[in-house]
PDB file of C-alpha atoms in Angstrom:
ATOM      1  CA  MET A   6     113.490 109.176 -25.288  1.00 41.00           C
ATOM      2  CA  LYS A   7     116.078 111.618 -23.936  1.00 41.00           C
ATOM      3  CA  PHE A   8     113.711 112.510 -21.128  1.00 41.00           C
ATOM      4  CA  PHE A   9     113.297 108.800 -20.289  1.00 39.00           C
ATOM      5  CA  PHE A  10     117.055 108.268 -19.966  1.00 37.00           C
ATOM      6  CA  LEU A  11     117.377 111.450 -17.912  1.00 41.00           C
ATOM      7  CA  LEU A  12     114.644 110.275 -15.533  1.00 42.00           C
ATOM      8  CA  LEU A  13     116.167 106.775 -15.278  1.00 40.00           C
ATOM      9  CA  SER A  14     119.572 108.217 -14.441  1.00 41.00           C
ATOM     10  CA  LEU A  15     118.213 110.515 -11.747  1.00 42.00           C
ATOM     11  CA  LEU A  16     116.173 107.720 -10.152  1.00 42.00           C
ATOM     12  CA  SER A  17     119.224 105.435 -10.124  1.00 43.00           C
ATOM     13  CA  LEU A  18     121.352 108.057  -8.416  1.00 40.00           C
ATOM     14  CA  ILE A  19     118.649 108.741  -5.832  1.00 39.00           C
ATOM     15  CA  SER A  20     118.283 105.024  -5.163  1.00 42.00           C
ATOM     16  CA  ILE A  21     122.021 104.485  -4.671  1.00 38.00           C
ATOM     17  CA  SER A  22     122.445 107.493  -2.378  1.00 39.00           C
ATOM     18  CA  GLY A  23     119.369 106.435  -0.428  1.00 40.00           C
ATOM     19  CA  CYS A  24     120.691 102.902   0.115  1.00 37.00           C
ATOM     20  CA  GLN A  25     124.067 104.223   1.210  1.00 35.00           C
ATOM     21  CA  SER A  26     122.432 106.619   3.662  1.00 34.00           C
ATOM     22  CA  LEU A  27     120.217 103.845   5.054  1.00 35.00           C
ATOM     23  CA  ALA A  28     123.206 101.498   5.463  1.00 40.00           C
ATOM     24  CA  GLU A  29     125.157 104.170   7.323  1.00 47.00           C
ATOM     25  CA  LYS A  30     122.238 104.828   9.681  1.00 60.00           C
ATOM     26  CA  ASN A  31     121.474 101.140  10.282  1.00 70.00           C
ATOM     27  CA  PRO A  32     124.751  99.160  10.358  1.00 88.00           C
ATOM     28  CA  VAL A  33     124.332  95.406  10.816  1.00 91.00           C
ATOM     29  CA  LEU A  34     126.669  92.616  11.937  1.00 93.00           C
ATOM     30  CA  LYS A  35     126.054  89.276  10.240  1.00 94.00           C
ATOM     31  CA  GLY A  36     127.136  85.814  11.368  1.00 96.00           C
ATOM     32  CA  GLU A  37     126.752  82.073  10.851  1.00 97.00           C
ATOM     33  CA  LEU A  38     126.135  80.003  13.992  1.00 97.00           C
ATOM     34  CA  THR A  39     126.414  76.198  14.039  1.00 97.00           C
ATOM     35  CA  VAL A  40     125.437  74.268  17.190  1.00 96.00           C
ATOM     36  CA  PHE A  41     125.304  70.690  18.418  1.00 97.00           C
ATOM     37  CA  HIS A  42     123.803  69.900  21.792  1.00 96.00           C
ATOM     38  CA  GLU A  43     122.108  67.285  23.943  1.00 94.00           C
ATOM     39  CA  PHE A  44     119.921  69.576  26.023  1.00 92.00           C
ATOM     40  CA  PRO A  45     116.402  68.200  26.638  1.00 88.00           C
ATOM     41  CA  HIS A  46     113.316  70.202  25.661  1.00 86.00           C
ATOM     42  CA  ASP A  47     112.575  70.961  29.321  1.00 87.00           C
ATOM     43  CA  PHE A  48     116.146  72.108  30.009  1.00 88.00           C
ATOM     44  CA  LYS A  49     116.410  74.486  32.959  1.00 91.00           C
ATOM     45  CA  PRO A  50     119.622  76.544  33.206  1.00 92.00           C
ATOM     46  CA  PRO A  51     121.654  75.369  36.250  1.00 94.00           C
ATOM     47  CA  THR A  52     124.756  76.807  37.918  1.00 97.00           C
ATOM     48  CA  ILE A  53     127.614  77.322  35.493  1.00 97.00           C
ATOM     49  CA  ALA A  54     131.203  78.609  35.509  1.00 97.00           C
ATOM     50  CA  ILE A  55     132.905  80.428  32.639  1.00 97.00           C
ATOM     51  CA  VAL A  56     136.413  79.081  32.097  1.00 95.00           C
ATOM     52  CA  PRO A  57     139.160  79.858  29.541  1.00 94.00           C
ATOM     53  CA  TRP A  58     139.414  77.692  26.455  1.00 92.00           C
ATOM     54  CA  HIS A  59     143.221  78.039  26.364  1.00 92.00           C
ATOM     55  CA  GLN A  60     145.786  78.111  29.150  1.00 89.00           C
ATOM     56  CA  SER A  61     147.108  81.388  27.704  1.00 90.00           C
ATOM     57  CA  GLN A  62     143.795  83.063  28.550  1.00 91.00           C
ATOM     58  CA  LYS A  63     144.160  82.427  32.272  1.00 90.00           C
ATOM     59  CA  GLY A  64     144.913  85.705  34.013  1.00 90.00           C
ATOM     60  CA  SER A  65     144.179  87.664  30.825  1.00 94.00           C
ATOM     61  CA  LEU A  66     142.425  90.979  31.441  1.00 96.00           C
ATOM     62  CA  GLU A  67     140.981  90.784  27.925  1.00 95.00           C
ATOM     63  CA  PHE A  68     139.397  87.408  28.694  1.00 95.00           C
ATOM     64  CA  LYS A  69     138.117  88.750  32.020  1.00 95.00           C
ATOM     65  CA  ASN A  70     136.459  91.672  30.222  1.00 96.00           C
ATOM     66  CA  TYR A  71     134.690  89.509  27.639  1.00 96.00           C
ATOM     67  CA  ALA A  72     133.765  86.895  30.257  1.00 96.00           C
ATOM     68  CA  ALA A  73     131.966  89.627  32.235  1.00 97.00           C
ATOM     69  CA  ILE A  74     129.922  90.518  29.137  1.00 97.00           C
ATOM     70  CA  LEU A  75     129.191  86.819  28.586  1.00 97.00           C
ATOM     71  CA  LYS A  76     128.159  86.406  32.238  1.00 97.00           C
ATOM     72  CA  ASP A  77     125.607  89.217  31.998  1.00 97.00           C
ATOM     73  CA  ARG A  78     124.181  87.737  28.792  1.00 96.00           C
ATOM     74  CA  ILE A  79     123.713  84.145  29.975  1.00 96.00           C
ATOM     75  CA  GLU A  80     122.305  85.234  33.329  1.00 97.00           C
ATOM     76  CA  LYS A  81     119.444  86.736  31.322  1.00 95.00           C
ATOM     77  CA  LEU A  82     118.753  83.173  30.128  1.00 95.00           C
ATOM     78  CA  GLY A  83     118.420  81.954  33.708  1.00 95.00           C
ATOM     79  CA  PHE A  84     121.917  80.575  34.352  1.00 96.00           C
ATOM     80  CA  THR A  85     123.508  81.211  37.715  1.00 97.00           C
ATOM     81  CA  VAL A  86     127.166  82.007  37.080  1.00 97.00           C
ATOM     82  CA  ILE A  87     129.487  81.006  39.926  1.00 96.00           C
ATOM     83  CA  ASP A  88     133.215  80.511  40.377  1.00 94.00           C
ATOM     84  CA  HIS A  89     134.798  77.291  39.172  1.00 90.00           C
ATOM     85  CA  SER A  90     135.939  76.511  42.734  1.00 91.00           C
ATOM     86  CA  LYS A  91     132.316  76.349  43.958  1.00 94.00           C
ATOM     87  CA  LYS A  92     131.558  73.180  41.996  1.00 92.00           C
ATOM     88  CA  PRO A  93     129.102  74.347  39.338  1.00 95.00           C
ATOM     89  CA  GLU A  94     126.845  71.870  37.559  1.00 95.00           C
ATOM     90  CA  LEU A  95     128.227  72.920  34.153  1.00 96.00           C
ATOM     91  CA  LEU A  96     131.420  74.430  32.750  1.00 96.00           C
ATOM     92  CA  LEU A  97     131.349  76.877  29.831  1.00 97.00           C
ATOM     93  CA  PHE A  98     134.596  76.944  27.833  1.00 97.00           C
ATOM     94  CA  PHE A  99     134.845  80.272  26.005  1.00 97.00           C
ATOM     95  CA  ASP A 100     137.110  81.176  23.072  1.00 96.00           C
ATOM     96  CA  TYR A 101     137.135  84.200  20.757  1.00 96.00           C
ATOM     97  CA  GLY A 102     139.334  85.973  18.236  1.00 94.00           C
ATOM     98  CA  ASP A 103     139.802  86.966  14.610  1.00 92.00           C
ATOM     99  CA  ASP A 104     142.161  86.350  11.722  1.00 88.00           C
ATOM    100  CA  MET A 105     144.731  88.710  10.209  1.00 83.00           C
ATOM    101  CA  GLY A 106     142.312  89.817   7.499  1.00 80.00           C
ATOM    102  CA  LYS A 107     142.105  89.151   3.776  1.00 83.00           C
ATOM    103  CA  GLU A 108     142.587  91.807   1.103  1.00 86.00           C
ATOM    104  CA  MET A 109     139.494  92.066  -1.087  1.00 73.00           C
ATOM    105  CA  THR A 110     138.719  93.872  -4.351  1.00 81.00           C
ATOM    106  CA  GLU A 111     135.234  94.511  -5.689  1.00 76.00           C
ATOM    107  CA  THR A 112     134.092  96.186  -8.897  1.00 77.00           C
ATOM    108  CA  TYR A 113     130.787  97.996  -9.275  1.00 68.00           C
ATOM    109  CA  THR A 114     129.084 100.319 -11.752  1.00 72.00           C
ATOM    110  CA  VAL A 115     127.066 103.503 -11.279  1.00 72.00           C
ATOM    111  CA  PRO A 116     125.003 105.501 -13.804  1.00 79.00           C
ATOM    112  CA  ASP A 117     126.884 108.317 -15.499  1.00 70.00           C
ATOM    113  CA  PHE A 118     124.982 111.572 -16.000  1.00 66.00           C
ATOM    114  CA  GLY A 119     126.421 114.681 -17.573  1.00 70.00           C
ATOM    115  CA  MET A 120     126.703 116.866 -20.641  1.00 66.00           C
ATOM    116  CA  ILE A 121     126.140 115.024 -23.920  1.00 68.00           C
ATOM    117  CA  GLY A 122     126.452 117.894 -26.393  1.00 67.00           C
ATOM    118  CA  TYR A 123     124.912 121.166 -27.523  1.00 65.00           C
ATOM    119  CA  SER A 124     121.502 121.953 -28.917  1.00 66.00           C
ATOM    120  CA  GLY A 125     122.924 123.766 -31.971  1.00 61.00           C
ATOM    121  CA  TYR A 126     125.007 126.741 -33.077  1.00 57.00           C
ATOM    122  CA  SER A 127     124.286 130.435 -33.629  1.00 56.00           C
ATOM    123  CA  LEU A 128     126.112 132.666 -36.072  1.00 54.00           C
ATOM    124  CA  ASN A 129     126.539 136.423 -35.769  1.00 55.00           C
ATOM    125  CA  SER A 130     128.776 138.929 -37.484  1.00 51.00           C
ATOM    126  CA  TRP A 131     131.769 138.061 -35.330  1.00 53.00           C
ATOM    127  CA  ALA A 132     131.860 134.296 -34.805  1.00 52.00           C
ATOM    128  CA  MET A 133     129.935 131.054 -34.472  1.00 54.00           C
ATOM    129  CA  TYR A 134     128.774 130.219 -30.933  1.00 56.00           C
ATOM    130  CA  PRO A 135     127.637 126.826 -29.609  1.00 60.00           C
ATOM    131  CA  GLY A 136     124.047 126.543 -28.483  1.00 61.00           C
ATOM    132  CA  LEU A 137     122.724 125.498 -25.115  1.00 68.00           C
ATOM    133  CA  PRO A 138     124.441 122.476 -23.472  1.00 73.00           C
ATOM    134  CA  MET A 139     122.426 119.250 -23.323  1.00 73.00           C
ATOM    135  CA  TYR A 140     122.549 116.874 -20.327  1.00 71.00           C
ATOM    136  CA  GLY A 141     121.505 113.266 -20.109  1.00 74.00           C
ATOM    137  CA  TYR A 142     122.373 109.635 -19.482  1.00 66.00           C
ATOM    138  CA  ARG A 143     125.843 108.631 -20.764  1.00 68.00           C
ATOM    139  CA  GLY A 144     126.011 104.989 -19.681  1.00 70.00           C
ATOM    140  CA  TYR A 145     127.821 103.589 -16.641  1.00 71.00           C
ATOM    141  CA  GLN A 146     131.107 104.225 -14.888  1.00 73.00           C
ATOM    142  CA  THR A 147     133.088 101.351 -13.407  1.00 79.00           C
ATOM    143  CA  HIS A 148     134.707 101.766  -9.988  1.00 71.00           C
ATOM    144  CA  THR A 149     136.996  99.542  -7.925  1.00 81.00           C
ATOM    145  CA  ASN A 150     136.893  99.318  -4.131  1.00 81.00           C
ATOM    146  CA  LYS A 151     139.665  97.680  -2.083  1.00 86.00           C
ATOM    147  CA  TYR A 152     139.242  96.723   1.571  1.00 75.00           C
ATOM    148  CA  THR A 153     140.348  94.211   4.218  1.00 91.00           C
ATOM    149  CA  LEU A 154     137.820  91.563   5.303  1.00 91.00           C
ATOM    150  CA  TYR A 155     138.195  90.101   8.819  1.00 93.00           C
ATOM    151  CA  THR A 156     136.674  86.900  10.176  1.00 94.00           C
ATOM    152  CA  ARG A 157     135.681  87.119  13.851  1.00 95.00           C
ATOM    153  CA  TYR A 158     134.724  84.002  15.802  1.00 96.00           C
ATOM    154  CA  ILE A 159     133.290  82.757  19.076  1.00 97.00           C
ATOM    155  CA  HIS A 160     133.641  79.106  20.171  1.00 97.00           C
ATOM    156  CA  ILE A 161     131.727  77.754  23.151  1.00 97.00           C
ATOM    157  CA  ASP A 162     131.683  74.257  24.653  1.00 97.00           C
ATOM    158  CA  ILE A 163     129.542  73.370  27.663  1.00 97.00           C
ATOM    159  CA  ALA A 164     130.276  70.222  29.666  1.00 95.00           C
ATOM    160  CA  LYS A 165     129.619  68.560  32.973  1.00 92.00           C
ATOM    161  CA  PRO A 166     132.679  68.677  35.271  1.00 87.00           C
ATOM    162  CA  LYS A 167     134.815  65.572  35.388  1.00 80.00           C
ATOM    163  CA  SER A 168     134.515  63.314  38.433  1.00 72.00           C
ATOM    164  CA  LYS A 169     136.891  60.702  39.836  1.00 66.00           C
ATOM    165  CA  ASP A 170     135.767  58.030  37.416  1.00 64.00           C
ATOM    166  CA  LYS A 171     134.475  60.157  34.548  1.00 66.00           C
ATOM    167  CA  GLU A 172     135.969  62.602  32.075  1.00 73.00           C
ATOM    168  CA  LEU A 173     134.256  65.771  30.905  1.00 82.00           C
ATOM    169  CA  ASP A 174     130.822  65.013  29.487  1.00 89.00           C
ATOM    170  CA  LYS A 175     130.203  67.565  26.743  1.00 92.00           C
ATOM    171  CA  VAL A 176     126.550  68.557  26.284  1.00 94.00           C
ATOM    172  CA  TYR A 177     126.897  71.532  23.939  1.00 96.00           C
ATOM    173  CA  GLU A 178     129.264  72.928  21.327  1.00 96.00           C
ATOM    174  CA  GLY A 179     128.764  75.967  19.129  1.00 97.00           C
ATOM    175  CA  SER A 180     130.727  78.140  16.730  1.00 97.00           C
ATOM    176  CA  LEU A 181     129.852  81.612  15.447  1.00 97.00           C
ATOM    177  CA  ARG A 182     131.719  83.227  12.549  1.00 96.00           C
ATOM    178  CA  SER A 183     131.197  86.797  11.407  1.00 95.00           C
ATOM    179  CA  LYS A 184     132.906  88.601   8.536  1.00 94.00           C
ATOM    180  CA  GLY A 185     133.334  92.360   8.268  1.00 91.00           C
ATOM    181  CA  THR A 186     135.728  95.236   7.765  1.00 91.00           C
ATOM    182  CA  CYS A 187     136.077  96.120  11.458  1.00 91.00           C
ATOM    183  CA  SER A 188     139.193  94.553  12.967  1.00 88.00           C
ATOM    184  CA  LYS A 189     138.578  95.632  16.573  1.00 92.00           C
ATOM    185  CA  LEU A 190     137.148  92.871  18.761  1.00 92.00           C
ATOM    186  CA  THR A 191     136.483  95.410  21.496  1.00 93.00           C
ATOM    187  CA  ALA A 192     133.975  97.070  19.157  1.00 94.00           C
ATOM    188  CA  THR A 193     132.246  93.976  17.748  1.00 94.00           C
ATOM    189  CA  LEU A 194     132.489  91.150  20.304  1.00 95.00           C
ATOM    190  CA  PRO A 195     129.858  92.468  22.759  1.00 95.00           C
ATOM    191  CA  TYR A 196     127.341  92.500  19.899  1.00 95.00           C
ATOM    192  CA  LEU A 197     128.445  89.068  18.668  1.00 96.00           C
ATOM    193  CA  ILE A 198     127.981  87.601  22.169  1.00 96.00           C
ATOM    194  CA  ASP A 199     124.454  89.004  22.271  1.00 95.00           C
ATOM    195  CA  MET A 200     123.794  87.630  18.777  1.00 95.00           C
ATOM    196  CA  TYR A 201     125.138  84.221  19.785  1.00 96.00           C
ATOM    197  CA  PHE A 202     122.706  83.745  22.673  1.00 95.00           C
ATOM    198  CA  ASN A 203     119.649  85.299  21.040  1.00 92.00           C
ATOM    199  CA  ASN A 204     118.110  81.854  20.445  1.00 89.00           C
ATOM    200  CA  PHE A 205     120.029  79.612  22.852  1.00 93.00           C
ATOM    201  CA  PRO A 206     120.456  76.664  22.696  1.00 93.00           C
ATOM    202  CA  GLY A 207     118.924  76.519  19.209  1.00 90.00           C
ATOM    203  CA  LYS A 208     118.204  73.438  17.142  1.00 90.00           C
ATOM    204  CA  ASN A 209     120.693  70.588  17.278  1.00 94.00           C
ATOM    205  CA  ASN A 210     122.856  70.083  14.175  1.00 94.00           C
ATOM    206  CA  GLU A 211     121.748  73.333  12.544  1.00 93.00           C
ATOM    207  CA  THR A 212     123.441  76.389  11.044  1.00 95.00           C
ATOM    208  CA  GLN A 213     121.660  79.709  11.464  1.00 93.00           C
ATOM    209  CA  SER A 214     122.231  82.987   9.622  1.00 95.00           C
ATOM    210  CA  LEU A 215     122.082  85.781  12.189  1.00 94.00           C
ATOM    211  CA  GLU A 216     122.004  89.584  12.158  1.00 94.00           C
ATOM    212  CA  LYS A 217     122.517  92.151  14.878  1.00 92.00           C
ATOM    213  CA  SER A 218     122.206  95.932  14.695  1.00 91.00           C
ATOM    214  CA  TRP A 219     125.166  97.814  16.135  1.00 89.00           C
ATOM    215  CA  ASN A 220     126.479 101.368  16.314  1.00 89.00           C
ATOM    216  CA  GLY A 221     128.968 100.867  13.465  1.00 86.00           C
ATOM    217  CA  VAL A 222     131.794 102.534  15.401  1.00 88.00           C
ATOM    218  CA  CYS A 223     135.068 100.681  14.827  1.00 87.00           C
TER     219      CYS A 223
END
């Protein structure tokens, strides 16, 4: 029975260390994407312009940087990205950001392996000595981990430009949310943009659970 508990403890420790090593080598970003659109099944990507969602983003170098990443990604889908002044067939309104983070606490247990006693005692003419130490399974240890969880987001609306007698005619709206411990958008947003358009435009009125491998550097 002691051997069984010893084996169980060792296997548990190997399993935990193996999972941790695998997670470190293969970090993954996860997200939830919800879309609504009116694109037909035979939709062919036309000319499109990427424009700021908010007035405060106009002239922003940060927006310009992310818009360039977005441009490269949607051109792979067949869109022709042009300047707003050249009268594109569609306008893509792009927004991004994250929250201030939420403090989280999680509790977990791990097997505890160590010395559980001695095999016996020996007596000589001078004193009594303990026998050989015995090692085995001693139960579980409880640990607490505290961290900050951030929610990153991407919002995209696509619409036909307004004309003299017609307001903007929206044909697509989507929202991606991703939670994780990395607070740097510069590290995560390029991967989230790629994740967002992996199955564009997607099914109307549907929420998808998405994953994207990344380098894990924050």
